[in-house]
Amino acid sequence: MAREIAPTPPGDVEWWIGAHSDAALDRAARLGTGWYADAGIDASIAARQMSGYLAACERHGRPPGTMAIRKDVFVSDDGDHARSVGDRMIDAGYRGGQPRGSVAYGDVDAVTEQLAVFAGLGFTDVIIRTMVGIPQDEAVRSIELAGDVARALA
């Protein structure tokens, strides 16, 4: 006897489509329920892409839905330390040479300020990841402090 498993989700499923190019932004607007922006962009590129995505949504008669962006962050109790570490990593070509504005680092207030720029552009969600290469104890503390950033942004 053949057995079949066909689980269904408990509710609607959102389809966030990652997009960077104009054609991909159009596809995200046409087919997705949201757009997932590239982690390696700064605010000026994010603003241009947001404009393109919203224009594509309008062209297709679709609501924008979730507009999320991922950011690499390093939050520290010591802002000077975080800036020193972050600057050193950016200068060394962090993740293939991402621009300074594509990552957020510093103390809670500084990181909140850096990420608030993306909320100001219209992003509904900021997904964070601790910067690659941060020592584990500092990465764990960064995650703890990210909760303070989230509360400040809410």
mmCIF file of N, CA, C and O in Angstrom, residues 14-81:
data_model
loop_
_atom_site.group_PDB
_atom_site.id
_atom_site.type_symbol
_atom_site.label_atom_id
_atom_site.label_comp_id
_atom_site.label_asym_id
_atom_site.label_seq_id
_atom_site.Cartn_x
_atom_site.Cartn_y
_atom_site.Cartn_z
ATOM 1 N N GLU A 14 3.687 33.382 2.281
ATOM 2 C CA GLU A 14 4.259 34.552 1.612
ATOM 3 C C GLU A 14 5.445 34.095 0.770
ATOM 4 O O GLU A 14 6.218 33.239 1.187
ATOM 5 N N TRP A 15 5.577 34.683 -0.412
ATOM 6 C CA TRP A 15 6.696 34.380 -1.307
ATOM 7 C C TRP A 15 7.498 35.655 -1.506
ATOM 8 O O TRP A 15 7.163 36.492 -2.324
ATOM 9 N N TRP A 16 8.561 35.792 -0.698
ATOM 10 C CA TRP A 16 9.455 36.931 -0.852
ATOM 11 C C TRP A 16 10.450 36.567 -1.932
ATOM 12 O O TRP A 16 11.116 35.530 -1.859
ATOM 13 N N ILE A 17 10.589 37.404 -2.918
ATOM 14 C CA ILE A 17 11.520 37.140 -4.003
ATOM 15 C C ILE A 17 12.702 38.091 -3.878
ATOM 16 O O ILE A 17 12.530 39.313 -3.874
ATOM 17 N N GLY A 18 13.892 37.514 -3.756
ATOM 18 C CA GLY A 18 15.103 38.313 -3.708
ATOM 19 C C GLY A 18 15.370 38.913 -5.072
ATOM 20 O O GLY A 18 15.292 38.227 -6.088
ATOM 21 N N ALA A 19 15.654 40.207 -5.096
ATOM 22 C CA ALA A 19 15.827 40.875 -6.381
ATOM 23 C C ALA A 19 16.784 42.049 -6.249
ATOM 24 O O ALA A 19 16.785 42.755 -5.239
ATOM 25 N N HIS A 20 17.568 42.241 -7.303
ATOM 26 C CA HIS A 20 18.539 43.333 -7.341
ATOM 27 C C HIS A 20 18.428 44.086 -8.664
ATOM 28 O O HIS A 20 18.414 45.308 -8.676
ATOM 29 N N SER A 21 18.339 43.377 -9.769
ATOM 30 C CA SER A 21 18.268 44.021 -11.087
ATOM 31 C C SER A 21 16.846 44.489 -11.376
ATOM 32 O O SER A 21 15.882 44.052 -10.742
ATOM 33 N N ASP A 22 16.704 45.365 -12.356
ATOM 34 C CA ASP A 22 15.377 45.865 -12.728
ATOM 35 C C ASP A 22 14.449 44.724 -13.140
ATOM 36 O O ASP A 22 13.281 44.696 -12.750
ATOM 37 N N ALA A 23 14.969 43.763 -13.913
ATOM 38 C CA ALA A 23 14.132 42.642 -14.351
ATOM 39 C C ALA A 23 13.688 41.792 -13.161
ATOM 40 O O ALA A 23 12.536 41.354 -13.091
ATOM 41 N N ALA A 24 14.573 41.580 -12.202
ATOM 42 C CA ALA A 24 14.224 40.784 -11.027
ATOM 43 C C ALA A 24 13.242 41.529 -10.128
ATOM 44 O O ALA A 24 12.333 40.922 -9.550
ATOM 45 N N LEU A 25 13.390 42.849 -10.006
ATOM 46 C CA LEU A 25 12.438 43.648 -9.225
ATOM 47 C C LEU A 25 11.053 43.566 -9.856
ATOM 48 O O LEU A 25 10.043 43.445 -9.153
ATOM 49 N N ASP A 26 11.005 43.592 -11.169
ATOM 50 C CA ASP A 26 9.729 43.457 -11.868
ATOM 51 C C ASP A 26 9.116 42.080 -11.602
ATOM 52 O O ASP A 26 7.918 41.961 -11.350
ATOM 53 N N ARG A 27 9.940 41.054 -11.635
ATOM 54 C CA ARG A 27 9.469 39.688 -11.379
ATOM 55 C C ARG A 27 8.950 39.562 -9.942
ATOM 56 O O ARG A 27 7.914 38.950 -9.693
ATOM 57 N N ALA A 28 9.661 40.164 -8.983
ATOM 58 C CA ALA A 28 9.214 40.124 -7.580
ATOM 59 C C ALA A 28 7.850 40.798 -7.434
ATOM 60 O O ALA A 28 6.974 40.298 -6.734
ATOM 61 N N ALA A 29 7.662 41.902 -8.130
ATOM 62 C CA ALA A 29 6.380 42.616 -8.069
ATOM 63 C C ALA A 29 5.264 41.808 -8.735
ATOM 64 O O ALA A 29 4.138 41.776 -8.247
ATOM 65 N N ARG A 30 5.596 41.153 -9.809
ATOM 66 C CA ARG A 30 4.594 40.423 -10.596
ATOM 67 C C ARG A 30 4.209 39.095 -9.965
ATOM 68 O O ARG A 30 3.037 38.708 -9.967
ATOM 69 N N LEU A 31 5.172 38.377 -9.379
ATOM 70 C CA LEU A 31 4.933 37.010 -8.923
ATOM 71 C C LEU A 31 4.940 36.827 -7.413
ATOM 72 O O LEU A 31 4.373 35.848 -6.918
ATOM 73 N N GLY A 32 5.585 37.708 -6.693
ATOM 74 C CA GLY A 32 5.768 37.498 -5.255
ATOM 75 C C GLY A 32 4.732 38.198 -4.407
ATOM 76 O O GLY A 32 3.890 38.945 -4.901
ATOM 77 N N THR A 33 4.820 37.904 -3.124
ATOM 78 C CA THR A 33 4.009 38.635 -2.151
ATOM 79 C C THR A 33 4.906 39.574 -1.360
ATOM 80 O O THR A 33 4.453 40.210 -0.411
ATOM 81 N N GLY A 34 6.163 39.652 -1.754
ATOM 82 C CA GLY A 34 7.106 40.544 -1.101
ATOM 83 C C GLY A 34 8.432 40.545 -1.820
ATOM 84 O O GLY A 34 8.684 39.746 -2.721
ATOM 85 N N TRP A 35 9.260 41.485 -1.430
ATOM 86 C CA TRP A 35 10.587 41.659 -2.022
ATOM 87 C C TRP A 35 11.618 41.544 -0.917
ATOM 88 O O TRP A 35 11.465 42.103 0.172
ATOM 89 N N TYR A 36 12.706 40.807 -1.176
ATOM 90 C CA TYR A 36 13.799 40.616 -0.234
ATOM 91 C C TYR A 36 15.034 41.251 -0.848
ATOM 92 O O TYR A 36 15.581 40.740 -1.835
ATOM 93 N N ALA A 37 15.451 42.386 -0.293
ATOM 94 C CA ALA A 37 16.572 43.141 -0.860
ATOM 95 C C ALA A 37 17.918 42.551 -0.440
ATOM 96 O O ALA A 37 18.059 41.992 0.646
ATOM 97 N N ASP A 38 18.880 42.722 -1.280
ATOM 98 C CA ASP A 38 20.240 42.231 -1.120
ATOM 99 C C ASP A 38 20.929 42.864 0.093
ATOM 100 O O ASP A 38 20.852 44.074 0.303
ATOM 101 N N ALA A 39 21.636 42.075 0.850
ATOM 102 C CA ALA A 39 22.350 42.553 2.044
ATOM 103 C C ALA A 39 23.487 43.503 1.697
ATOM 104 O O ALA A 39 23.857 44.342 2.512
ATOM 105 N N GLY A 40 24.038 43.411 0.523
ATOM 106 C CA GLY A 40 25.242 44.161 0.178
ATOM 107 C C GLY A 40 25.006 45.539 -0.393
ATOM 108 O O GLY A 40 25.898 46.098 -1.029
ATOM 109 N N ILE A 41 23.839 46.113 -0.174
ATOM 110 C CA ILE A 41 23.562 47.434 -0.741
ATOM 111 C C ILE A 41 23.501 48.492 0.355
ATOM 112 O O ILE A 41 23.161 48.206 1.496
ATOM 113 N N ASP A 42 23.829 49.711 -0.032
ATOM 114 C CA ASP A 42 23.724 50.819 0.911
ATOM 115 C C ASP A 42 22.400 51.544 0.684
ATOM 116 O O ASP A 42 21.591 51.146 -0.163
ATOM 117 N N ALA A 43 22.164 52.601 1.428
ATOM 118 C CA ALA A 43 20.873 53.291 1.389
ATOM 119 C C ALA A 43 20.566 53.896 0.019
ATOM 120 O O ALA A 43 19.414 53.876 -0.415
ATOM 121 N N SER A 44 21.570 54.409 -0.685
ATOM 122 C CA SER A 44 21.290 55.023 -1.992
ATOM 123 C C SER A 44 20.841 53.975 -3.012
ATOM 124 O O SER A 44 19.891 54.214 -3.773
ATOM 125 N N ILE A 45 21.477 52.825 -3.007
ATOM 126 C CA ILE A 45 21.061 51.750 -3.916
ATOM 127 C C ILE A 45 19.700 51.204 -3.474
ATOM 128 O O ILE A 45 18.827 50.946 -4.306
ATOM 129 N N ALA A 46 19.515 51.061 -2.168
ATOM 130 C CA ALA A 46 18.227 50.565 -1.654
ATOM 131 C C ALA A 46 17.088 51.497 -2.052
ATOM 132 O O ALA A 46 16.002 51.036 -2.423
ATOM 133 N N ALA A 47 17.315 52.801 -2.004
ATOM 134 C CA ALA A 47 16.279 53.772 -2.386
ATOM 135 C C ALA A 47 15.920 53.625 -3.859
ATOM 136 O O ALA A 47 14.740 53.640 -4.228
ATOM 137 N N ARG A 48 16.933 53.457 -4.708
ATOM 138 C CA ARG A 48 16.679 53.294 -6.142
ATOM 139 C C ARG A 48 15.911 52.003 -6.405
ATOM 140 O O ARG A 48 14.945 51.975 -7.163
ATOM 141 N N GLN A 49 16.329 50.920 -5.745
ATOM 142 C CA GLN A 49 15.639 49.643 -5.940
ATOM 143 C C GLN A 49 14.220 49.679 -5.379
ATOM 144 O O GLN A 49 13.298 49.124 -5.978
ATOM 145 N N MET A 50 14.030 50.349 -4.247
ATOM 146 C CA MET A 50 12.687 50.475 -3.673
ATOM 147 C C MET A 50 11.771 51.195 -4.667
ATOM 148 O O MET A 50 10.631 50.770 -4.904
ATOM 149 N N SER A 51 12.277 52.245 -5.247
ATOM 150 C CA SER A 51 11.500 53.001 -6.236
ATOM 151 C C SER A 51 11.126 52.108 -7.422
ATOM 152 O O SER A 51 9.978 52.115 -7.890
ATOM 153 N N GLY A 52 12.088 51.322 -7.910
ATOM 154 C CA GLY A 52 11.828 50.417 -9.031
ATOM 155 C C GLY A 52 10.823 49.335 -8.679
ATOM 156 O O GLY A 52 9.943 48.997 -9.475
ATOM 157 N N TYR A 53 10.935 48.791 -7.466
ATOM 158 C CA TYR A 53 10.004 47.746 -7.033
ATOM 159 C C TYR A 53 8.587 48.309 -6.906
ATOM 160 O O TYR A 53 7.618 47.705 -7.387
ATOM 161 N N LEU A 54 8.453 49.469 -6.272
ATOM 162 C CA LEU A 54 7.124 50.071 -6.098
ATOM 163 C C LEU A 54 6.499 50.442 -7.438
ATOM 164 O O LEU A 54 5.291 50.261 -7.642
ATOM 165 N N ALA A 55 7.318 50.927 -8.367
ATOM 166 C CA ALA A 55 6.811 51.247 -9.706
ATOM 167 C C ALA A 55 6.333 49.976 -10.409
ATOM 168 O O ALA A 55 5.288 49.980 -11.083
ATOM 169 N N ALA A 56 7.077 48.894 -10.252
ATOM 170 C CA ALA A 56 6.681 47.620 -10.869
ATOM 171 C C ALA A 56 5.387 47.102 -10.241
ATOM 172 O O ALA A 56 4.512 46.579 -10.952
ATOM 173 N N CYS A 57 5.242 47.243 -8.932
ATOM 174 C CA CYS A 57 3.989 46.834 -8.274
ATOM 175 C C CYS A 57 2.816 47.616 -8.859
ATOM 176 O O CYS A 57 1.759 47.039 -9.147
ATOM 177 N N GLU A 58 3.015 48.899 -9.037
ATOM 178 C CA GLU A 58 1.948 49.734 -9.596
ATOM 179 C C GLU A 58 1.621 49.312 -11.029
ATOM 180 O O GLU A 58 0.456 49.185 -11.401
ATOM 181 N N ARG A 59 2.646 49.066 -11.826
ATOM 182 C CA ARG A 59 2.435 48.620 -13.219
ATOM 183 C C ARG A 59 1.618 47.343 -13.287
ATOM 184 O O ARG A 59 0.798 47.160 -14.171
ATOM 185 N N HIS A 60 1.875 46.440 -12.335
ATOM 186 C CA HIS A 60 1.194 45.140 -12.335
ATOM 187 C C HIS A 60 -0.091 45.145 -11.513
ATOM 188 O O HIS A 60 -0.750 44.101 -11.405
ATOM 189 N N GLY A 61 -0.428 46.285 -10.924
ATOM 190 C CA GLY A 61 -1.644 46.370 -10.120
ATOM 191 C C GLY A 61 -1.611 45.492 -8.881
ATOM 192 O O GLY A 61 -2.625 44.933 -8.480
ATOM 193 N N ARG A 62 -0.427 45.355 -8.288
ATOM 194 C CA ARG A 62 -0.249 44.483 -7.123
ATOM 195 C C ARG A 62 0.220 45.296 -5.925
ATOM 196 O O ARG A 62 1.039 46.203 -6.079
ATOM 197 N N PRO A 63 -0.267 44.970 -4.739
ATOM 198 C CA PRO A 63 0.243 45.663 -3.537
ATOM 199 C C PRO A 63 1.671 45.207 -3.258
ATOM 200 O O PRO A 63 2.024 44.065 -3.542
ATOM 201 N N PRO A 64 2.505 46.080 -2.686
ATOM 202 C CA PRO A 64 3.905 45.712 -2.450
ATOM 203 C C PRO A 64 4.106 44.592 -1.440
ATOM 204 O O PRO A 64 5.058 43.845 -1.539
ATOM 205 N N GLY A 65 3.266 44.453 -0.461
ATOM 206 C CA GLY A 65 3.464 43.401 0.546
ATOM 207 C C GLY A 65 4.694 43.663 1.397
ATOM 208 O O GLY A 65 5.095 44.798 1.617
ATOM 209 N N THR A 66 5.315 42.604 1.868
ATOM 210 C CA THR A 66 6.505 42.721 2.707
ATOM 211 C C THR A 66 7.679 43.206 1.871
ATOM 212 O O THR A 66 7.908 42.722 0.763
ATOM 213 N N MET A 67 8.410 44.160 2.416
ATOM 214 C CA MET A 67 9.626 44.658 1.766
ATOM 215 C C MET A 67 10.749 44.541 2.790
ATOM 216 O O MET A 67 10.886 45.379 3.670
ATOM 217 N N ALA A 68 11.501 43.461 2.690
ATOM 218 C CA ALA A 68 12.525 43.130 3.676
ATOM 219 C C ALA A 68 13.919 43.347 3.101
ATOM 220 O O ALA A 68 14.130 43.224 1.897
ATOM 221 N N ILE A 69 14.837 43.653 3.983
ATOM 222 C CA ILE A 69 16.245 43.783 3.600
ATOM 223 C C ILE A 69 17.077 43.098 4.681
ATOM 224 O O ILE A 69 16.726 43.147 5.858
ATOM 225 N N ARG A 70 18.125 42.419 4.261
ATOM 226 C CA ARG A 70 19.020 41.801 5.235
ATOM 227 C C ARG A 70 20.233 42.691 5.424
ATOM 228 O O ARG A 70 20.749 43.252 4.467
ATOM 229 N N LYS A 71 20.681 42.793 6.661
ATOM 230 C CA LYS A 71 21.859 43.584 6.983
ATOM 231 C C LYS A 71 22.771 42.786 7.895
ATOM 232 O O LYS A 71 22.318 42.104 8.810
ATOM 233 N N ASP A 72 24.059 42.866 7.624
ATOM 234 C CA ASP A 72 25.055 42.309 8.527
ATOM 235 C C ASP A 72 25.335 43.373 9.579
ATOM 236 O O ASP A 72 25.517 44.554 9.235
ATOM 237 N N VAL A 73 25.328 42.973 10.860
ATOM 238 C CA VAL A 73 25.504 43.933 11.949
ATOM 239 C C VAL A 73 26.518 43.429 12.971
ATOM 240 O O VAL A 73 26.754 42.229 13.095
ATOM 241 N N PHE A 74 27.071 44.368 13.703
ATOM 242 C CA PHE A 74 27.869 44.069 14.887
ATOM 243 C C PHE A 74 27.527 45.129 15.919
ATOM 244 O O PHE A 74 27.846 46.305 15.753
ATOM 245 N N VAL A 75 26.817 44.702 16.964
ATOM 246 C CA VAL A 75 26.410 45.600 18.045
ATOM 247 C C VAL A 75 27.263 45.267 19.259
ATOM 248 O O VAL A 75 27.389 44.102 19.639
ATOM 249 N N SER A 76 27.842 46.295 19.847
ATOM 250 C CA SER A 76 28.713 46.083 21.007
ATOM 251 C C SER A 76 28.364 47.088 22.100
ATOM 252 O O SER A 76 27.858 48.180 21.812
ATOM 253 N N ASP A 77 28.644 46.713 23.328
ATOM 254 C CA ASP A 77 28.502 47.662 24.433
ATOM 255 C C ASP A 77 29.486 48.818 24.263
ATOM 256 O O ASP A 77 29.228 49.927 24.719
ATOM 257 N N ASP A 78 30.598 48.544 23.609
ATOM 258 C CA ASP A 78 31.658 49.525 23.388
ATOM 259 C C ASP A 78 31.626 49.958 21.916
ATOM 260 O O ASP A 78 32.136 49.263 21.038
ATOM 261 N N GLY A 79 31.013 51.101 21.672
ATOM 262 C CA GLY A 79 30.867 51.581 20.297
ATOM 263 C C GLY A 79 32.193 51.809 19.600
ATOM 264 O O GLY A 79 32.326 51.533 18.403
ATOM 265 N N ASP A 80 33.192 52.322 20.328
ATOM 266 C CA ASP A 80 34.504 52.552 19.718
ATOM 267 C C ASP A 80 35.122 51.235 19.252
ATOM 268 O O ASP A 80 35.691 51.157 18.158
ATOM 269 N N HIS A 81 34.978 50.202 20.069
ATOM 270 C CA HIS A 81 35.492 48.878 19.694
ATOM 271 C C HIS A 81 34.776 48.367 18.442
ATOM 272 O O HIS A 81 35.419 47.891 17.505
#
